[in-house]
Amino acid sequence: MSRPVDLDLLPEHAEVGKGGRLTIAGVDVLDLCEEHGTPVFVYDEQHIRNRCREAVAAFGADVAYASKAFFCTEMARVAHEEGMRIDVSTGGELFVALHAGVAPERLVLHGNNKSDAELAMALDAGVGRIVVDSFDELDRLERLCEARNARPAVLVRITPGVEAHTHEYVMTGQDDSKFGFGLASGDAEKAVGRLLGAPSGPELVGVHAHIGSQIFALDSFAKAVEAIAPFFSTLGVSELCIGGGLGVGYVEGEPTPSFEGWARAVRAAAADAGIPAGVSLSAEPGRAIVAAAAITCYTVGTIKDIPGIRTYVSVDGGMSDNPRPVLYGSGYEAFLPRETAASRPRTVTVVGKHCESGDVIVRDAAVPEDLAVGDILVTPVTGAYGHSMASNYNKVPRPPVVWVRDGAARVVVRRETFEDLVSRDC
Ligand code: LLP
């Protein structure tokens, strides 16, 4: 493969500028690297805003941004400003959202093991929805509600017994799952039975199901709706959330389905299954909002050619800023922003600086012939589950997050420093 990188994989406002240099929202990426150093995550802010708007247009105001995909104070503000609810699944995510000033009623609390402290924090803040995941959680929630005389709106998370076509680690809708109440086992029925009869405490307003992540086949969602419908229709509740999971193209030739198409498929399945038109059908996308909004820029430090075997190109980040290749075998593209549209006839393996052989970022990456030490190398579509799953492995400080918009760049998460690395040591 020697084709240039597919520009459709880049953020919406990426352009090939002077001399082939990459710009995003009018900001020269090489200049930005010079100023902020590498590795650095660069996000196209308007791209994020546009995806949020599309999600709201497709699903309505109940649609939530799944903060686990990428979160920081500014991301919380922007998703909120653009009209999305925000799904938080831990006390930490809840804290960030509240810190950002998100209206608590626009928050949805998730989690398969919510602690007393997390539930109390959510009740005291007044979050809009709590998605109940287990009988133990129901026990805790009822007790905490009684102490506060609280009646929070809850959805029951069910596992509809649908296997989405995706990586096993991110499949969640099957019967054998740590999440939610099984439909097949009768647990879902038991859970709603307990809630529907109760005059006080948690109030059942809807049902939730999340079948997995990075799903391209829209009929997987339709199957889930079909499986849930008979159960849902007996409850007389008004909200059905189909979770997140819409797939995103990471490499050439992988399509990215639209929010509109996703919503259409879900609505059609709901109508076919007899779910009344007045029911609010919503979703909870994370990846599809932020993945393609960002690129990661690295500096090439070492090139090791093993004749007849492989060429290793080592960059200054690795599995600490992008664990997805190691965890899921995920593929990425690579290119040089100094000559964005150059053909890429050379095959190399892009690796990180961590002390293990598994620390691969792109196996068999197509790169330009003249790739050299000192080059800035970019991997696109790194806006989801990169920064959010970043670690300090080998005490590598986590990269900054820089947002660009209308010709200007601003740091929304600063680079970690060596001092940060010892700041919690006692
Ligand atoms: N709602 C729930 C309840 C979830 O568990 C998730 C993702 C989402 C929504 C958002 O899913 P999305 O639209 O982003 O696919 N680290 C993995 C993905 C894990 C997804 C976890 N849950 C990866 O990098 O591929």
Coordinates of N, CA and C in Angstrom, one line a residue, residues 283-386:
A283 N -29.6 7.5 23.1 CA -28.3 6.8 23.0 C -27.3 7.5 23.8
E284 N -26.1 6.9 23.8 CA -25.0 7.3 24.7 C -23.7 7.2 24.0
P285 N -23.5 7.9 22.9 CA -22.2 7.7 22.2 C -21.0 8.4 22.9
G286 N -19.9 7.8 22.8 CA -18.6 8.4 23.3 C -17.7 8.5 22.1
R287 N -17.2 7.3 21.7 CA -16.2 7.3 20.6 C -16.6 8.1 19.4
A288 N -17.9 8.0 19.0 CA -18.3 8.6 17.7 C -18.4 10.1 17.8
I289 N -18.3 10.6 19.1 CA -18.3 12.1 19.2 C -16.8 12.6 19.1
V290 N -15.9 11.8 19.7 CA -14.5 12.4 19.8 C -13.4 11.7 19.1
A291 N -13.6 10.5 18.7 CA -12.4 9.7 18.1 C -11.8 10.4 17.0
A292 N -12.5 10.8 15.9 CA -11.9 11.3 14.7 C -11.6 12.8 14.9
A293 N -12.0 13.4 16.0 CA -11.7 14.8 16.2 C -10.2 15.1 16.5
A294 N -9.4 14.0 16.9 CA -8.1 14.2 17.3 C -7.0 13.4 16.6
I295 N -5.8 14.0 16.6 CA -4.7 13.2 16.2 C -3.6 13.2 17.3
T296 N -2.7 12.3 17.3 CA -1.6 12.3 18.2 C -0.3 12.6 17.4
C297 N 0.5 13.5 17.9 CA 1.7 13.8 17.2 C 2.9 13.3 18.1
Y298 N 3.8 12.5 17.5 CA 4.9 12.0 18.1 C 6.2 12.5 17.4
T299 N 7.3 12.4 18.1 CA 8.6 12.6 17.4 C 9.3 11.3 17.3
V300 N 9.9 11.0 16.1 CA 10.6 9.8 15.8 C 12.0 10.0 16.4
G301 N 12.4 9.0 17.3 CA 13.7 9.2 17.9 C 14.7 8.2 17.4
T302 N 14.3 7.0 17.1 CA 15.2 5.9 16.7 C 14.6 5.1 15.6
I303 N 15.4 4.7 14.6 CA 14.9 3.8 13.6 C 15.9 2.6 13.5
K304 N 15.3 1.4 13.7 CA 16.2 0.2 13.7 C 15.7 -0.7 12.6
D305 N 16.6 -0.9 11.6 CA 16.3 -1.7 10.5 C 16.9 -3.1 10.7
I306 N 16.1 -4.1 10.7 CA 16.6 -5.5 10.7 C 16.4 -6.1 9.4
P307 N 17.4 -6.1 8.5 CA 17.2 -6.5 7.1 C 16.5 -7.8 7.0
G308 N 15.5 -7.8 6.1 CA 14.8 -9.0 5.9 C 13.7 -9.3 6.9
I309 N 13.7 -8.6 8.0 CA 12.7 -8.9 9.1 C 11.8 -7.7 9.3
R310 N 12.3 -6.6 9.7 CA 11.3 -5.5 10.0 C 12.1 -4.2 10.3
T311 N 11.5 -3.1 10.1 CA 12.1 -1.8 10.6 C 11.2 -1.2 11.7
Y312 N 11.9 -1.0 12.8 CA 11.2 -0.4 14.0 C 11.4 1.1 14.0
V313 N 10.3 1.8 14.1 CA 10.4 3.3 14.2 C 9.9 3.6 15.6
S314 N 10.8 4.1 16.4 CA 10.4 4.4 17.8 C 10.1 5.8 18.0
V315 N 8.9 6.0 18.7 CA 8.5 7.4 18.9 C 8.5 7.7 20.4
D316 N 8.2 8.9 20.8 CA 8.4 9.3 22.2 C 7.1 9.1 23.1
G317 N 6.2 8.3 22.6 CA 5.0 7.9 23.5 C 4.9 6.4 23.4
G318 N 3.7 6.0 23.3 CA 3.5 4.5 23.2 C 2.3 4.0 23.9
M319 N 2.4 2.9 24.5 CA 1.2 2.3 25.1 C 0.7 3.1 26.3
S320 N 1.4 4.0 26.7 CA 1.0 4.9 27.8 C 0.0 6.0 27.3
D321 N 0.1 6.3 26.1 CA -0.9 7.3 25.6 C -1.9 6.6 24.6
N322 N -1.6 5.4 24.1 CA -2.5 4.7 23.3 C -2.4 3.2 23.5
P323 N -3.1 2.7 24.5 CA -3.0 1.3 24.8 C -3.9 0.4 23.9
R324 N -4.7 1.0 23.0 CA -5.6 0.2 22.2 C -5.0 -0.8 21.3
P325 N -3.9 -0.6 20.7 CA -3.3 -1.6 19.9 C -2.9 -2.9 20.7
V326 N -2.4 -2.6 21.9 CA -2.0 -3.7 22.8 C -3.2 -4.4 23.3
L327 N -4.2 -3.7 23.7 CA -5.4 -4.3 24.4 C -6.3 -5.0 23.4
Y328 N -6.5 -4.4 22.2 CA -7.6 -4.9 21.3 C -7.0 -5.3 19.9
G329 N -5.7 -5.1 19.7 CA -5.1 -5.3 18.4 C -5.6 -4.3 17.4
S330 N -6.0 -3.1 17.9 CA -6.5 -2.0 17.0 C -5.5 -1.5 16.0
G331 N -6.0 -1.2 14.8 CA -5.1 -0.7 13.8 C -5.2 0.8 13.7
Y332 N -4.1 1.4 13.3 CA -4.1 2.9 13.0 C -3.3 3.1 11.8
E333 N -3.4 4.4 11.2 CA -2.6 4.8 10.1 C -1.5 5.7 10.7
A334 N -0.5 6.0 9.9 CA 0.5 6.9 10.3 C 0.9 7.7 9.1
F335 N 1.3 9.0 9.3 CA 1.8 9.8 8.2 C 2.6 11.0 8.8
L336 N 3.2 11.7 7.9 CA 4.1 12.8 8.3 C 3.4 14.1 7.9
P337 N 3.2 14.9 8.9 CA 2.5 16.2 8.7 C 3.3 17.2 7.9
R338 N 4.6 16.9 7.7 CA 5.4 17.9 6.9 C 5.1 17.7 5.4
E339 N 4.6 16.5 5.1 CA 4.2 16.2 3.7 C 3.0 15.3 3.8
T340 N 1.9 15.9 4.2 CA 0.7 15.2 4.5 C 0.2 14.2 3.4
A341 N 0.3 14.7 2.2 CA -0.3 13.9 1.1 C 0.7 13.1 0.4
A342 N 1.9 12.9 1.0 CA 3.0 12.1 0.4 C 2.5 10.6 0.2
S343 N 3.0 9.9 -0.8 CA 2.7 8.5 -0.9 C 3.5 7.8 0.2
R344 N 3.1 6.6 0.5 CA 3.7 5.9 1.7 C 4.1 4.5 1.3
P345 N 5.2 4.4 0.5 CA 5.6 3.1 0.0 C 6.3 2.2 1.0
R346 N 6.7 2.7 2.1 CA 7.6 2.0 3.0 C 6.8 1.4 4.1
T347 N 7.1 0.1 4.5 CA 6.3 -0.5 5.6 C 7.3 -0.6 6.8
V348 N 6.8 0.0 8.0 CA 7.6 -0.1 9.2 C 6.6 -0.4 10.3
T349 N 7.2 -0.7 11.5 CA 6.4 -0.9 12.7 C 6.7 0.2 13.6
V350 N 5.6 1.0 13.9 CA 5.8 2.1 14.8 C 5.6 1.6 16.3
V351 N 6.7 1.9 17.1 CA 6.6 1.4 18.5 C 6.9 2.5 19.4
G352 N 6.5 2.3 20.7 CA 6.7 3.3 21.7 C 8.0 3.2 22.4
K353 N 8.1 3.9 23.6 CA 9.4 3.9 24.3 C 9.4 3.1 25.6
H354 N 8.3 2.3 25.7 CA 8.2 1.5 26.9 C 9.0 0.2 26.9
C355 N 9.2 -0.3 28.1 CA 10.1 -1.4 28.2 C 9.4 -2.8 27.9
E356 N 8.7 -2.9 26.8 CA 8.2 -4.2 26.5 C 7.9 -4.3 25.0
S357 N 8.1 -5.5 24.5 CA 8.0 -5.7 23.0 C 6.6 -5.4 22.5
G358 N 5.6 -5.6 23.4 CA 4.2 -5.4 23.0 C 3.8 -4.0 22.8
D359 N 4.7 -3.1 23.1 CA 4.5 -1.6 23.0 C 4.5 -1.2 21.6
V360 N 3.5 -1.6 20.8 CA 3.4 -1.3 19.4 C 2.2 -0.3 19.2
I361 N 2.4 0.7 18.4 CA 1.4 1.7 18.1 C 0.7 1.3 16.7
V362 N 1.6 1.1 15.7 CA 1.1 0.7 14.4 C 1.9 -0.4 13.8
R363 N 1.4 -1.6 13.7 CA 2.1 -2.7 13.1 C 2.0 -2.5 11.6
D364 N 3.0 -2.7 10.9 CA 3.0 -2.6 9.4 C 2.4 -1.3 8.9
A365 N 2.9 -0.2 9.4 CA 2.4 1.1 9.0 C 3.0 1.5 7.7
A366 N 2.2 2.0 6.8 CA 2.7 2.6 5.5 C 3.2 4.0 5.8
V367 N 4.4 4.3 5.5 CA 5.0 5.6 5.7 C 5.7 6.1 4.5
P368 N 6.0 7.4 4.4 CA 6.8 7.9 3.2 C 8.2 7.3 3.3
E369 N 8.8 7.2 2.1 CA 10.1 6.7 1.9 C 11.2 7.4 2.7
D370 N 11.0 8.7 2.8 CA 12.1 9.5 3.5 C 11.9 9.8 5.0
L371 N 11.0 9.0 5.6 CA 10.8 9.1 7.0 C 12.2 9.0 7.7
A372 N 12.4 9.9 8.7 CA 13.8 10.0 9.3 C 13.7 10.4 10.8
V373 N 14.7 10.1 11.5 CA 14.8 10.5 12.9 C 14.6 12.0 13.0
G374 N 13.8 12.4 13.9 CA 13.5 13.9 14.1 C 12.2 14.3 13.5
D375 N 11.6 13.4 12.6 CA 10.3 13.7 12.0 C 9.2 13.7 13.1
I376 N 8.2 14.5 12.8 CA 7.0 14.4 13.6 C 6.1 13.4 12.8
L377 N 5.6 12.4 13.6 CA 4.8 11.4 13.0 C 3.4 11.5 13.6
V378 N 2.4 11.4 12.8 CA 1.0 11.5 13.3 C 0.2 10.2 13.2
T379 N -0.6 9.9 14.2 CA -1.6 8.9 14.1 C -2.9 9.5 14.2
P380 N -3.8 9.4 13.3 CA -5.1 10.0 13.4 C -6.1 9.1 14.1
V381 N -7.3 9.7 14.4 CA -8.4 9.0 15.1 C -8.0 8.5 16.5
T382 N -7.3 9.4 17.2 CA -6.9 9.0 18.6 C -7.7 9.8 19.6
G383 N -8.8 10.4 19.3 CA -9.5 11.2 20.3 C -10.3 10.5 21.3
A384 N -10.5 9.1 21.1 CA -11.3 8.4 22.1 C -10.5 7.3 22.7
Y385 N -10.6 7.1 24.0 CA -9.9 6.0 24.7 C -8.4 6.0 24.5
G386 N -7.8 7.2 24.3 CA -6.4 7.3 24.3 C -6.0 8.1 25.5

